[in-house]
Short mmCIF file of C-alpha atoms and ligand atoms in Angstrom, two decimals:
data_model
loop_
_atom_site.label_atom_id
_atom_site.label_comp_id
_atom_site.label_asym_id
_atom_site.label_seq_id
_atom_site.Cartn_x
_atom_site.Cartn_y
_atom_site.Cartn_z
CA MET C 979 47.85 68.60 15.64
CA ILE C 980 49.38 65.15 16.12
CA ALA C 981 46.91 62.38 15.19
CA VAL C 982 46.43 59.54 17.68
CA GLY C 983 44.60 56.31 16.80
CA ASP C 984 41.84 54.90 19.01
CA GLU C 985 42.91 51.28 19.22
CA LEU C 986 44.58 51.54 22.64
CA ARG C 987 41.85 53.64 24.32
CA GLY C 988 40.81 52.24 27.67
CA ARG C 989 43.87 49.99 28.05
CA HIS C 990 45.73 49.64 31.35
CA TYR C 991 49.53 49.78 31.63
CA THR C 992 50.22 47.85 34.83
CA ARG C 993 53.34 46.07 33.54
CA VAL C 994 55.43 46.15 30.37
CA ASN C 995 53.99 42.81 29.38
CA ASP C 996 50.46 44.25 29.14
CA TRP C 997 51.49 45.70 25.79
CA SER C 998 52.82 44.00 22.68
CA LYS C 999 56.00 45.12 20.97
CA ASP C 1000 53.98 46.98 18.32
CA GLU C 1001 51.89 48.73 20.96
CA LEU C 1002 55.01 49.77 22.87
CA ARG C 1003 56.55 50.97 19.63
CA GLN C 1004 53.45 53.06 18.99
CA ALA C 1005 53.94 54.68 22.41
CA LEU C 1006 57.64 55.31 21.69
CA ASP C 1007 56.88 56.88 18.30
CA LEU C 1008 54.23 59.12 19.82
CA ALA C 1009 56.59 60.05 22.67
CA ASP C 1010 59.17 61.22 20.12
CA ALA C 1011 56.54 63.27 18.30
CA LEU C 1012 55.28 64.81 21.54
CA LYS C 1013 58.82 65.66 22.60
CA GLU C 1014 59.35 67.50 19.34
CA ALA C 1015 55.96 69.26 19.61
CA GLN C 1016 56.81 70.42 23.11
CA ARG C 1017 60.25 71.59 22.00
CA ARG C 1018 58.64 73.68 19.25
CA ARG C 1019 55.88 74.82 21.62
CA GLU C 1020 53.32 73.48 19.16
CA ASP C 1021 49.78 72.91 20.35
CA HIS C 1022 49.27 69.29 21.37
CA ARG C 1023 46.33 69.51 23.73
CA LEU C 1024 45.16 65.99 22.98
CA LEU C 1025 43.29 65.55 26.29
CA PRO C 1026 41.31 68.76 26.86
CA GLY C 1027 39.32 68.72 30.08
CA ARG C 1028 40.49 65.23 31.08
CA SER C 1029 41.64 64.45 34.62
CA LEU C 1030 44.23 62.04 35.98
CA ALA C 1031 44.06 60.90 39.63
CA MET C 1032 47.51 60.16 41.08
CA ILE C 1033 47.79 57.86 44.11
CA PHE C 1034 51.16 57.85 45.88
CA HIS C 1035 51.99 55.43 48.69
CA LYS C 1036 55.72 56.10 48.28
CA PRO C 1037 57.71 59.31 47.71
CA SER C 1038 58.31 60.60 44.18
CA ALA C 1039 59.79 63.55 42.33
CA ARG C 1040 59.98 62.51 38.66
CA THR C 1041 56.81 60.42 38.48
CA ARG C 1042 54.67 63.01 40.25
CA VAL C 1043 55.98 66.02 38.34
CA SER C 1044 56.10 64.36 34.93
CA PHE C 1045 52.53 63.03 35.17
CA GLU C 1046 51.13 66.32 36.46
CA VAL C 1047 53.00 68.53 34.00
CA GLY C 1048 52.25 66.04 31.24
CA MET C 1049 48.51 66.26 31.83
CA THR C 1050 48.69 70.06 31.89
CA GLN C 1051 50.60 70.12 28.59
CA LEU C 1052 47.97 67.80 27.08
CA GLY C 1053 45.27 70.27 28.08
CA GLY C 1054 44.04 68.26 31.05
CA HIS C 1055 44.66 68.22 34.77
CA ALA C 1056 46.11 65.90 37.43
CA LEU C 1057 45.24 65.63 41.11
CA ASP C 1058 47.40 64.13 43.80
CA LEU C 1059 45.53 61.85 46.22
CA ARG C 1060 47.34 61.39 49.48
CA ARG C 1061 47.20 58.15 51.38
CA GLU C 1062 45.71 59.84 54.43
CA ASP C 1063 42.92 61.24 52.27
CA ILE C 1064 41.74 58.24 50.28
CA GLY C 1065 43.07 55.40 52.44
CA LEU C 1066 43.14 52.95 49.55
CA GLY C 1067 42.27 49.51 50.89
CA GLU C 1068 42.05 50.93 54.42
CA ARG C 1069 39.33 53.60 54.59
CA GLU C 1070 37.49 51.74 51.87
CA THR C 1071 38.20 48.80 49.62
CA ILE C 1072 40.32 49.07 46.49
CA ARG C 1073 37.24 48.09 44.49
CA ASP C 1074 35.14 50.90 45.98
CA THR C 1075 37.86 53.49 45.31
CA ALA C 1076 38.27 52.19 41.75
CA THR C 1077 34.53 52.40 41.15
CA VAL C 1078 34.16 55.91 42.55
CA LEU C 1079 37.28 57.40 40.93
CA SER C 1080 36.10 56.00 37.59
CA ARG C 1081 33.03 58.26 37.88
CA TYR C 1082 35.21 61.36 38.26
CA VAL C 1083 38.47 60.98 36.42
CA ASP C 1084 39.63 59.71 33.03
CA ALA C 1085 42.68 57.73 34.22
CA ILE C 1086 44.37 56.65 37.45
CA MET C 1087 48.12 56.53 38.12
CA ILE C 1088 49.24 54.58 41.18
CA ARG C 1089 52.59 54.12 42.94
CA THR C 1090 52.42 51.60 45.75
CA PHE C 1091 54.03 48.53 47.31
CA ALA C 1092 52.16 45.43 46.14
CA GLN C 1093 51.69 44.75 42.43
CA ALA C 1094 48.53 42.87 43.43
CA ASP C 1095 46.97 46.15 44.58
CA VAL C 1096 47.59 47.72 41.17
CA ASP C 1097 46.10 44.66 39.50
CA GLU C 1098 43.05 44.85 41.77
CA LEU C 1099 42.59 48.55 41.03
CA ALA C 1100 42.84 47.85 37.29
CA GLU C 1101 40.39 44.97 37.55
CA HIS C 1102 37.70 47.24 38.99
CA ALA C 1103 38.45 50.60 37.35
CA ALA C 1104 36.44 51.60 34.30
CA VAL C 1105 39.25 53.97 33.28
CA PRO C 1106 42.87 53.15 32.42
CA VAL C 1107 45.24 52.41 35.32
CA LEU C 1108 48.92 53.29 34.88
CA ASN C 1109 51.52 51.79 37.19
CA GLY C 1110 53.91 54.44 38.55
CA LEU C 1111 56.06 51.82 40.39
CA THR C 1112 55.48 48.87 42.67
CA ASP C 1113 57.93 46.67 44.56
CA ALA C 1114 57.90 44.40 41.51
CA THR C 1115 57.81 46.66 38.46
CA HIS C 1116 58.34 50.18 37.08
CA PRO C 1117 56.87 50.06 33.57
CA CYS C 1118 56.68 53.84 32.98
CA GLN C 1119 60.40 54.06 33.74
CA ALA C 1120 61.10 51.24 31.28
CA LEU C 1121 59.21 53.07 28.52
CA ALA C 1122 61.25 56.24 29.08
CA ASP C 1123 64.43 54.11 29.17
CA LEU C 1124 63.65 52.48 25.83
CA MET C 1125 62.88 55.90 24.39
CA THR C 1126 66.24 57.19 25.62
CA ILE C 1127 68.22 54.25 24.23
CA ARG C 1128 66.46 54.48 20.86
CA GLU C 1129 67.11 58.22 20.77
CA ARG C 1130 70.85 57.65 21.34
CA PHE C 1131 71.39 54.66 19.05
CA GLY C 1132 68.59 55.04 16.49
CA THR C 1133 67.42 51.49 17.22
CA LEU C 1134 66.78 49.07 20.07
CA SER C 1135 67.32 45.79 18.28
CA GLY C 1136 70.76 44.37 19.06
CA VAL C 1137 71.81 47.19 21.39
CA ARG C 1138 73.91 45.82 24.27
CA LEU C 1139 72.55 46.87 27.64
CA ALA C 1140 74.28 46.00 30.93
CA TYR C 1141 72.28 46.43 34.11
CA VAL C 1142 74.53 46.56 37.19
CA GLY C 1143 73.18 46.32 40.74
CA ASP C 1144 69.91 45.22 42.28
CA GLY C 1145 67.66 42.99 40.17
CA ASN C 1146 64.64 44.89 41.40
CA ASN C 1147 61.52 46.55 39.98
CA VAL C 1148 63.44 48.80 37.56
CA CYS C 1149 65.67 45.97 36.34
CA ARG C 1150 62.72 43.64 35.78
CA SER C 1151 60.65 46.07 33.72
CA LEU C 1152 63.73 47.06 31.73
CA MET C 1153 64.54 43.40 31.06
CA ARG C 1154 60.99 42.83 29.80
CA GLY C 1155 61.14 45.85 27.53
CA ALA C 1156 64.62 45.01 26.26
CA SER C 1157 63.58 41.45 25.43
CA LYS C 1158 60.56 42.57 23.40
CA PHE C 1159 62.80 44.72 21.22
CA GLY C 1160 65.53 42.11 20.73
CA MET C 1161 68.17 43.90 22.78
CA ARG C 1162 71.19 42.08 24.19
CA PHE C 1163 70.53 42.41 27.91
CA THR C 1164 72.87 41.31 30.73
CA ALA C 1165 72.17 41.89 34.41
CA ALA C 1166 75.08 41.75 36.87
CA THR C 1167 73.85 41.43 40.44
CA PRO C 1168 75.25 40.04 43.67
CA ALA C 1169 74.12 36.47 44.39
CA GLY C 1170 70.66 36.53 45.86
CA HIS C 1171 69.72 39.81 44.12
CA GLU C 1172 69.08 38.48 40.63
CA PRO C 1173 65.93 39.63 38.82
CA ALA C 1174 64.26 36.53 40.26
CA SER C 1175 61.35 36.86 37.96
CA GLU C 1176 59.21 33.77 37.70
CA ALA C 1177 59.02 35.03 34.14
CA LEU C 1178 62.76 34.92 33.46
CA GLU C 1179 62.50 31.95 31.11
CA ASP C 1180 59.62 33.56 29.26
CA THR C 1181 61.55 36.83 28.97
CA ARG C 1182 64.53 34.98 27.59
CA ARG C 1183 62.36 33.13 25.08
CA VAL C 1184 60.87 36.43 23.87
CA ALA C 1185 64.34 37.97 23.55
CA ILE C 1186 65.63 35.04 21.49
CA GLN C 1187 62.56 35.18 19.22
CA GLN C 1188 63.39 38.82 18.59
CA GLY C 1189 67.08 38.11 17.93
CA GLY C 1190 68.22 39.30 21.36
CA THR C 1191 69.55 37.74 24.58
CA VAL C 1192 68.95 37.85 28.34
CA GLU C 1193 71.94 36.87 30.47
CA LEU C 1194 72.59 36.96 34.22
CA THR C 1195 76.01 37.17 35.88
CA HIS C 1196 77.51 38.07 39.24
CA ASP C 1197 80.43 39.88 37.63
CA PRO C 1198 79.82 43.56 36.73
CA ARG C 1199 82.99 43.70 34.62
CA GLU C 1200 81.81 40.79 32.49
CA ALA C 1201 78.41 42.44 31.97
CA VAL C 1202 79.84 45.83 31.07
CA ALA C 1203 82.55 44.62 28.66
CA GLY C 1204 81.55 46.06 25.27
CA ALA C 1205 78.14 47.28 26.50
CA GLN C 1206 76.55 50.28 24.78
CA ALA C 1207 74.40 51.25 27.74
CA ILE C 1208 75.21 50.71 31.42
CA TYR C 1209 72.24 51.04 33.74
CA THR C 1210 72.04 51.15 37.52
CA ASP C 1211 69.56 51.91 40.30
CA THR C 1212 69.65 52.27 44.07
CA TRP C 1213 70.84 49.33 46.18
CA ALA C 1214 68.07 49.94 48.73
CA SER C 1215 64.68 50.62 47.17
CA MET C 1216 61.80 52.46 48.81
CA GLY C 1217 60.58 50.27 51.65
CA GLN C 1218 64.06 48.72 52.15
CA GLU C 1219 65.59 51.69 53.98
CA ALA C 1220 66.33 49.59 57.09
CA GLU C 1221 68.48 47.26 54.97
CA ARG C 1222 70.63 50.05 53.54
CA ALA C 1223 73.79 49.38 55.57
CA ALA C 1224 73.65 45.62 55.01
CA ARG C 1225 73.01 46.11 51.31
CA ARG C 1226 75.93 48.50 51.01
CA ALA C 1227 78.18 45.63 52.08
CA GLU C 1228 76.48 43.07 49.83
CA PHE C 1229 76.72 45.31 46.76
CA ALA C 1230 80.39 46.30 47.27
CA GLY C 1231 82.15 46.16 43.89
CA PHE C 1232 78.98 46.99 41.95
CA THR C 1233 79.50 50.78 41.79
CA VAL C 1234 79.26 52.25 38.31
CA ASP C 1235 82.42 54.36 38.35
CA GLU C 1236 84.98 55.53 35.77
CA GLN C 1237 86.92 52.25 35.92
CA LEU C 1238 83.84 50.16 35.19
CA VAL C 1239 82.60 52.51 32.46
CA ALA C 1240 86.04 52.28 30.79
CA LEU C 1241 85.30 48.62 29.95
CA ALA C 1242 82.22 49.52 27.91
CA ALA C 1243 81.98 50.42 24.21
CA ASP C 1244 83.48 53.74 23.11
CA ASP C 1245 80.04 55.23 22.49
CA ALA C 1246 78.50 53.79 25.67
CA VAL C 1247 75.97 55.79 27.69
CA VAL C 1248 75.34 55.55 31.42
CA MET C 1249 71.76 55.37 32.65
CA HIS C 1250 70.13 55.74 36.05
CA CYS C 1251 66.42 56.03 36.85
CA LEU C 1252 67.24 58.33 39.81
CA PRO C 1253 67.29 59.19 42.68
CA ALA C 1254 71.05 58.49 42.86
CA HIS C 1255 73.22 57.62 45.87
CA TYR C 1256 76.76 58.76 45.15
CA GLY C 1257 79.53 56.42 46.15
CA GLU C 1258 77.02 53.56 46.29
CA GLU C 1259 75.51 52.44 42.98
CA ILE C 1260 77.08 55.29 40.98
CA ALA C 1261 79.91 57.84 41.16
CA GLU C 1262 78.90 61.49 40.94
CA ASP C 1263 81.44 62.27 38.21
CA VAL C 1264 79.91 59.52 36.05
CA LEU C 1265 76.34 60.75 36.48
CA TYR C 1266 77.45 64.27 35.54
CA GLY C 1267 80.02 63.06 33.02
CA PRO C 1268 79.86 63.17 29.21
CA ARG C 1269 78.44 59.66 28.89
CA SER C 1270 75.50 60.24 31.19
CA ALA C 1271 72.04 59.85 29.65
CA ALA C 1272 70.34 60.03 33.05
CA TRP C 1273 69.03 63.57 32.65
CA ASP C 1274 67.55 62.75 29.24
CA GLN C 1275 65.98 59.69 30.81
CA ALA C 1276 64.39 61.83 33.50
CA GLU C 1277 63.08 64.25 30.87
CA ASN C 1278 61.79 61.40 28.74
CA ARG C 1279 59.52 60.25 31.56
CA LEU C 1280 57.44 63.31 30.66
CA HIS C 1281 57.21 62.57 26.94
CA ALA C 1282 56.73 58.80 27.32
CA GLN C 1283 53.93 59.19 29.86
CA LYS C 1284 52.23 61.87 27.77
CA ALA C 1285 52.23 59.32 24.95
CA LEU C 1286 50.73 56.65 27.20
CA LEU C 1287 48.03 59.04 28.38
CA ALA C 1288 47.22 60.28 24.89
CA LEU C 1289 46.86 56.68 23.69
CA VAL C 1290 44.73 55.24 26.50
CA VAL C 1291 42.51 58.05 27.80
CA ARG C 1292 39.10 58.26 26.13
N1 CP P 1782 62.66 57.39 38.63
C1 CP P 1782 61.60 57.67 39.40
O1 CP P 1782 60.56 57.00 39.37
O2 CP P 1782 61.74 58.79 40.19
P1 CP P 1782 60.77 59.21 41.37
O3 CP P 1782 60.83 58.14 42.41
O4 CP P 1782 61.30 60.52 41.86
O5 CP P 1782 59.37 59.35 40.82
N1 NVA P 1783 64.19 50.74 42.77
C1 NVA P 1783 63.87 52.08 43.20
C2 NVA P 1783 63.42 52.92 42.05
C3 NVA P 1783 63.15 54.35 42.36
C4 NVA P 1783 62.60 55.11 41.19
C5 NVA P 1783 62.80 52.01 44.27
O1 NVA P 1783 61.88 51.19 44.15
O2 NVA P 1783 62.91 52.75 45.24
#
Protein backbone atom coordinates (compact mmCIF):
# COMPACT_ATOMS: atom_id res chain seq x y z
CA MET A 1 0.00 0.00 0.00
CA ILE A 2 1.22 3.52 -0.80
CA ALA A 3 2.47 5.31 2.33
CA VAL A 4 1.17 8.83 2.97
CA GLY A 5 2.69 11.15 5.60
CA ASP A 6 0.55 12.97 8.16
CA GLU A 7 1.97 16.47 7.88
CA LEU A 8 -0.78 17.85 5.62
CA ARG A 9 -3.73 16.29 7.48
CA GLY A 10 -6.48 18.79 8.19
CA ARG A 11 -5.22 21.37 5.67
CA HIS A 12 -7.58 23.28 3.38
CA TYR A 13 -6.94 23.76 -0.35
CA THR A 14 -8.92 26.91 -1.15
CA ARG A 15 -6.32 28.39 -3.54
CA VAL A 16 -2.99 27.29 -5.00
CA ASN A 17 -1.23 29.71 -2.70
CA ASP A 18 -2.43 27.86 0.41
CA TRP A 19 0.29 25.31 -0.30
CA SER A 20 4.04 25.75 -0.65
CA LYS A 21 5.95 24.45 -3.64
CA ASP A 22 7.12 21.42 -1.64
CA GLU A 23 3.59 20.65 -0.49
CA LEU A 24 2.28 20.89 -4.04
CA ARG A 25 5.12 18.68 -5.21
CA GLN A 26 4.14 16.13 -2.58
CA ALA A 27 0.61 16.14 -4.01
CA LEU A 28 1.95 15.75 -7.57
CA ASP A 29 4.21 12.85 -6.58
CA LEU A 30 1.36 11.10 -4.80
CA ALA A 31 -0.95 11.74 -7.77
CA ASP A 32 1.55 9.97 -10.05
CA ALA A 33 1.76 7.03 -7.65
CA LEU A 34 -2.02 6.80 -7.35
CA LYS A 35 -2.40 6.93 -11.13
CA GLU A 36 -0.03 4.00 -11.46
CA ALA A 37 -1.77 2.09 -8.63
CA GLN A 38 -5.12 2.58 -10.32
CA ARG A 39 -3.70 1.51 -13.69
CA ARG A 40 -2.42 -1.71 -12.11
CA ARG A 41 -5.64 -2.12 -10.13
CA GLU A 42 -3.58 -2.25 -6.94
CA ASP A 43 -5.33 -1.71 -3.64
CA HIS A 44 -5.03 1.91 -2.53
CA ARG A 45 -7.96 2.29 -0.18
CA LEU A 46 -6.27 5.01 1.84
CA LEU A 47 -9.54 6.52 3.14
CA PRO A 48 -11.73 3.60 4.24
CA GLY A 49 -15.10 4.69 5.59
CA ARG A 50 -14.41 8.41 5.05
CA SER A 51 -17.00 10.71 3.49
CA LEU A 52 -16.69 13.78 1.28
CA ALA A 53 -19.56 16.28 1.05
CA MET A 54 -19.73 17.99 -2.35
CA ILE A 55 -21.52 21.35 -2.66
CA PHE A 56 -22.26 22.52 -6.21
CA HIS A 57 -23.68 25.96 -6.97
CA LYS A 58 -22.63 25.67 -10.63
CA PRO A 59 -22.80 22.80 -13.13
CA SER A 60 -19.97 20.26 -13.36
CA ALA A 61 -19.03 17.03 -15.10
CA ARG A 62 -15.32 16.49 -14.41
CA THR A 63 -15.18 17.90 -10.88
CA ARG A 64 -18.25 16.01 -9.70
CA VAL A 65 -17.34 12.67 -11.28
CA SER A 66 -13.63 12.79 -10.42
CA PHE A 67 -14.25 13.63 -6.75
CA GLU A 68 -16.97 11.01 -6.35
CA VAL A 69 -15.12 8.25 -8.20
CA GLY A 70 -11.91 9.27 -6.43
CA MET A 71 -13.46 8.83 -3.00
CA THR A 72 -14.87 5.45 -4.02
CA GLN A 73 -11.47 4.28 -5.28
CA LEU A 74 -9.91 5.42 -1.98
CA GLY A 75 -12.39 3.24 -0.10
CA GLY A 76 -14.62 6.12 0.98
CA HIS A 77 -17.78 7.76 -0.26
CA ALA A 78 -18.94 11.13 -1.62
CA LEU A 79 -22.35 12.77 -1.38
CA ASP A 80 -23.66 15.50 -3.60
CA LEU A 81 -25.45 18.31 -1.73
CA ARG A 82 -27.75 20.30 -3.95
CA ARG A 83 -28.28 23.98 -3.45
CA GLU A 84 -32.01 23.51 -2.94
CA ASP A 85 -31.29 21.00 -0.18
CA ILE A 86 -28.70 22.74 1.97
CA GLY A 87 -29.25 26.36 0.92
CA LEU A 88 -25.74 27.40 1.91
CA GLY A 89 -25.89 30.94 3.26
CA GLU A 90 -29.62 31.07 2.53
CA ARG A 91 -31.44 28.38 4.52
CA GLU A 92 -28.78 28.71 7.18
CA THR A 93 -25.51 30.54 7.54
CA ILE A 94 -22.27 29.29 6.01
CA ARG A 95 -20.89 28.96 9.53
CA ASP A 96 -23.79 26.75 10.66
CA THR A 97 -23.46 24.50 7.61
CA ALA A 98 -19.70 24.27 8.13
CA THR A 99 -20.17 23.35 11.78
CA VAL A 100 -22.81 20.70 11.12
CA LEU A 101 -21.13 19.10 8.09
CA SER A 102 -17.92 18.84 10.12
CA ARG A 103 -19.79 16.52 12.53
CA TYR A 104 -20.73 14.15 9.68
CA VAL A 105 -18.12 14.17 6.97
CA ASP A 106 -14.33 14.08 6.74
CA ALA A 107 -13.90 16.76 4.03
CA ILE A 108 -15.97 19.27 2.06
CA MET A 109 -15.58 20.14 -1.62
CA ILE A 110 -17.32 23.30 -2.81
CA ARG A 111 -17.90 24.86 -6.24
CA THR A 112 -19.52 28.27 -6.03
CA PHE A 113 -19.38 31.89 -7.18
CA ALA A 114 -17.65 33.97 -4.50
CA GLN A 115 -14.19 33.01 -3.24
CA ALA A 116 -15.19 34.70 0.03
CA ASP A 117 -17.82 32.01 0.60
CA VAL A 118 -15.20 29.27 0.26
CA ASP A 119 -12.94 31.16 2.67
CA GLU A 120 -15.80 31.52 5.15
CA LEU A 121 -16.62 27.82 4.91
CA ALA A 122 -12.96 26.95 5.49
CA GLU A 123 -12.74 29.34 8.42
CA HIS A 124 -15.54 27.53 10.25
CA ALA A 125 -15.12 23.93 9.09
CA ALA A 126 -13.26 21.51 11.34
CA VAL A 127 -12.53 19.32 8.31
CA PRO A 128 -10.54 20.18 5.16
CA VAL A 129 -12.28 22.34 2.54
CA LEU A 130 -11.29 21.84 -1.11
CA ASN A 131 -12.16 24.48 -3.68
CA GLY A 132 -13.76 22.95 -6.79
CA LEU A 133 -13.90 26.35 -8.62
CA THR A 134 -14.99 29.87 -7.82
CA ASP A 135 -15.26 32.95 -10.02
CA ALA A 136 -11.70 33.75 -8.96
CA THR A 137 -9.82 30.45 -8.83
CA HIS A 138 -9.76 26.78 -9.85
CA PRO A 139 -6.93 25.25 -7.79
CA CYS A 140 -7.85 21.57 -8.34
CA GLN A 141 -7.69 22.17 -12.08
CA ALA A 142 -4.27 23.80 -11.70
CA LEU A 143 -2.95 20.78 -9.80
CA ALA A 144 -4.11 18.40 -12.55
CA ASP A 145 -2.61 20.78 -15.15
CA LEU A 146 0.79 20.78 -13.45
CA MET A 147 0.62 17.00 -13.20
CA THR A 148 -0.12 16.78 -16.93
CA ILE A 149 2.71 19.12 -17.94
CA ARG A 150 5.20 17.30 -15.70
CA GLU A 151 4.06 13.97 -17.13
CA ARG A 152 4.69 15.21 -20.69
CA PHE A 153 7.99 17.04 -20.15
CA GLY A 154 9.43 15.29 -17.10
CA THR A 155 9.80 18.63 -15.32
CA LEU A 156 7.98 21.91 -14.69
CA SER A 157 10.94 24.21 -14.17
CA GLY A 158 11.63 26.26 -17.30
CA VAL A 159 8.75 24.80 -19.34
CA ARG A 160 7.21 27.48 -21.57
CA LEU A 161 3.46 27.74 -21.09
CA ALA A 162 1.28 30.10 -23.15
CA TYR A 163 -2.23 30.75 -21.88
CA VAL A 164 -4.47 32.19 -24.62
CA GLY A 165 -7.90 33.68 -23.90
CA ASP A 166 -9.69 34.88 -20.80
CA GLY A 167 -7.54 35.74 -17.78
CA ASN A 168 -10.09 34.13 -15.52
CA ASN A 169 -10.21 31.65 -12.63
CA VAL A 170 -8.40 28.88 -14.53
CA CYS A 171 -5.70 31.23 -15.84
CA ARG A 172 -5.08 32.72 -12.40
CA SER A 173 -4.66 29.41 -10.58
CA LEU A 174 -2.47 28.10 -13.39
CA MET A 175 -0.31 31.23 -13.26
CA ARG A 176 0.14 30.77 -9.50
CA GLY A 177 1.09 27.14 -9.90
CA ALA A 178 3.41 27.82 -12.83
CA SER A 179 5.21 30.57 -10.90
CA LYS A 180 5.85 28.34 -7.89
CA PHE A 181 7.57 25.79 -10.12
CA GLY A 182 9.66 28.30 -12.08
CA MET A 183 7.82 27.87 -15.37
CA ARG A 184 7.98 30.49 -18.13
CA PHE A 185 4.37 31.62 -18.23
CA THR A 186 2.84 34.07 -20.73
CA ALA A 187 -0.85 34.96 -20.85
CA ALA A 188 -2.27 36.48 -24.04
CA THR A 189 -5.65 38.07 -23.42
CA PRO A 190 -7.68 40.83 -25.04
CA ALA A 191 -7.29 44.20 -23.30
CA GLY A 192 -9.49 44.29 -20.25
CA HIS A 193 -9.38 40.49 -19.76
CA GLU A 194 -5.92 40.18 -18.23
CA PRO A 195 -5.52 38.00 -15.14
CA ALA A 196 -6.08 41.17 -13.12
CA SER A 197 -4.87 39.55 -9.99
CA GLU A 198 -4.03 41.96 -7.21
CA ALA A 199 -1.36 39.34 -6.67
CA LEU A 200 0.23 39.65 -10.12
CA GLU A 201 3.36 41.33 -8.81
CA ASP A 202 3.71 38.75 -6.07
CA THR A 203 3.24 35.92 -8.58
CA ARG A 204 5.91 37.42 -10.79
CA ARG A 205 8.29 37.78 -7.86
CA VAL A 206 7.78 34.11 -6.93
CA ALA A 207 8.36 33.05 -10.55
CA ILE A 208 11.62 35.01 -10.78
CA GLN A 209 12.82 33.56 -7.46
CA GLN A 210 12.25 30.12 -8.94
CA GLY A 211 14.03 30.98 -12.20
CA GLY A 212 10.80 31.45 -14.17
CA THR A 213 8.83 34.34 -15.67
CA VAL A 214 5.27 35.71 -15.79
CA GLU A 215 4.48 37.86 -18.82
CA LEU A 216 1.25 39.39 -20.13
CA THR A 217 0.54 40.33 -23.75
CA HIS A 218 -2.43 41.08 -25.99
CA ASP A 219 -0.92 39.16 -28.90
CA PRO A 220 -1.63 35.40 -28.96
CA ARG A 221 1.00 34.82 -31.66
CA GLU A 222 3.69 36.42 -29.51
CA ALA A 223 2.69 34.28 -26.51
CA VAL A 224 2.60 31.03 -28.46
CA ALA A 225 5.89 31.49 -30.37
CA GLY A 226 8.13 28.68 -29.13
CA ALA A 227 5.73 27.63 -26.35
CA GLN A 228 5.77 24.01 -25.17
CA ALA A 229 2.22 24.07 -23.84
CA ILE A 230 -0.67 26.16 -25.16
CA TYR A 231 -3.61 26.44 -22.79
CA THR A 232 -7.08 27.86 -23.29
CA ASP A 233 -10.47 27.99 -21.57
CA THR A 234 -13.96 29.22 -22.41
CA TRP A 235 -14.46 32.88 -23.28
CA ALA A 236 -17.67 33.02 -21.21
CA SER A 237 -17.37 31.33 -17.83
CA MET A 238 -20.23 29.96 -15.76
CA GLY A 239 -22.27 32.94 -14.61
CA GLN A 240 -21.28 35.00 -17.70
CA GLU A 241 -23.63 33.27 -20.15
CA ALA A 242 -25.45 36.53 -20.95
CA GLU A 243 -22.15 38.05 -22.13
CA ARG A 244 -21.37 35.23 -24.54
CA ALA A 245 -22.15 37.06 -27.79
CA ALA A 246 -20.29 40.22 -26.74
CA ARG A 247 -17.32 38.17 -25.57
CA ARG A 248 -17.20 36.27 -28.85
CA ALA A 249 -16.55 39.60 -30.56
CA GLU A 250 -14.01 40.77 -27.97
CA PHE A 251 -12.02 37.52 -28.15
CA ALA A 252 -11.93 37.30 -31.97
CA GLY A 253 -8.41 36.28 -33.03
CA PHE A 254 -7.78 34.33 -29.83
CA THR A 255 -8.91 30.91 -31.12
CA VAL A 256 -6.39 28.12 -30.60
CA ASP A 257 -6.42 26.64 -34.10
CA GLU A 258 -3.90 24.86 -36.35
CA GLN A 259 -2.34 28.14 -37.52
CA LEU A 260 -1.69 29.32 -33.99
CA VAL A 261 -0.42 25.93 -32.82
CA ALA A 262 2.02 25.90 -35.78
CA LEU A 263 3.94 28.76 -34.11
CA ALA A 264 4.66 26.71 -30.99
CA ALA A 265 7.58 24.36 -30.31
CA ASP A 266 7.72 21.11 -32.27
CA ASP A 267 6.86 19.06 -29.19
CA ALA A 268 4.16 21.46 -27.96
CA VAL A 269 0.98 20.15 -26.33
CA VAL A 270 -2.43 21.81 -26.33
CA MET A 271 -4.36 22.01 -23.09
CA HIS A 272 -7.94 22.86 -22.20
CA CYS A 273 -9.69 22.44 -18.84
CA LEU A 274 -12.99 21.69 -20.66
CA PRO A 275 -15.87 22.09 -21.41
CA ALA A 276 -14.82 23.29 -24.90
CA HIS A 277 -16.65 25.58 -27.32
CA TYR A 278 -15.55 24.72 -30.84
CA GLY A 279 -14.88 27.60 -33.16
CA GLU A 280 -14.58 29.91 -30.16
CA GLU A 281 -11.58 29.37 -27.88
CA ILE A 282 -10.45 26.18 -29.65
CA ALA A 283 -10.85 24.33 -32.95
CA GLU A 284 -12.26 20.81 -32.74
CA ASP A 285 -9.46 19.32 -34.86
CA VAL A 286 -6.89 20.72 -32.41
CA LEU A 287 -8.63 19.32 -29.34
CA TYR A 288 -8.81 15.89 -31.00
CA GLY A 289 -5.47 16.30 -32.75
CA PRO A 290 -2.14 14.61 -31.95
CA ARG A 291 -0.91 17.47 -29.75
CA SER A 292 -3.92 17.51 -27.47
CA ALA A 293 -3.26 16.78 -23.79
CA ALA A 294 -6.80 17.79 -22.81
CA TRP A 295 -8.07 14.26 -22.25
CA ASP A 296 -5.08 13.41 -20.05
CA GLN A 297 -5.75 16.61 -18.15
CA ALA A 298 -9.35 15.57 -17.57
CA GLU A 299 -8.21 12.14 -16.37
CA ASN A 300 -5.57 13.67 -14.14
CA ARG A 301 -8.25 15.57 -12.21
CA LEU A 302 -9.09 12.17 -10.72
CA HIS A 303 -5.54 11.29 -9.68
CA ALA A 304 -4.61 14.79 -8.46
CA GLN A 305 -7.72 15.11 -6.31
CA LYS A 306 -7.27 11.61 -4.89
CA ALA A 307 -3.81 12.76 -3.83
CA LEU A 308 -5.21 15.89 -2.21
CA LEU A 309 -7.83 13.88 -0.35
CA ALA A 310 -5.36 11.22 0.77
CA LEU A 311 -3.04 13.93 2.12
CA VAL A 312 -5.56 16.11 3.98
CA VAL A 313 -8.32 13.81 5.26
CA ARG A 314 -7.75 12.50 8.79
N1 LIG B 1 -12.73 21.46 -15.85
C1 LIG B 1 -13.79 21.38 -15.04
O1 LIG B 1 -13.78 21.84 -13.88
O2 LIG B 1 -14.87 20.71 -15.55
P1 LIG B 1 -16.33 20.69 -14.93
O3 LIG B 1 -16.85 22.08 -14.93
O4 LIG B 1 -17.11 19.77 -15.81
O5 LIG B 1 -16.24 20.16 -13.52
N1 LIG C 1 -13.59 29.35 -16.60
C1 LIG C 1 -14.55 28.28 -16.66
C2 LIG C 1 -13.95 26.99 -16.21
C3 LIG C 1 -14.82 25.79 -16.32
C4 LIG C 1 -14.19 24.56 -15.75
C5 LIG C 1 -15.75 28.64 -15.81
O1 LIG C 1 -15.57 29.21 -14.73
O2 LIG C 1 -16.87 28.38 -16.25
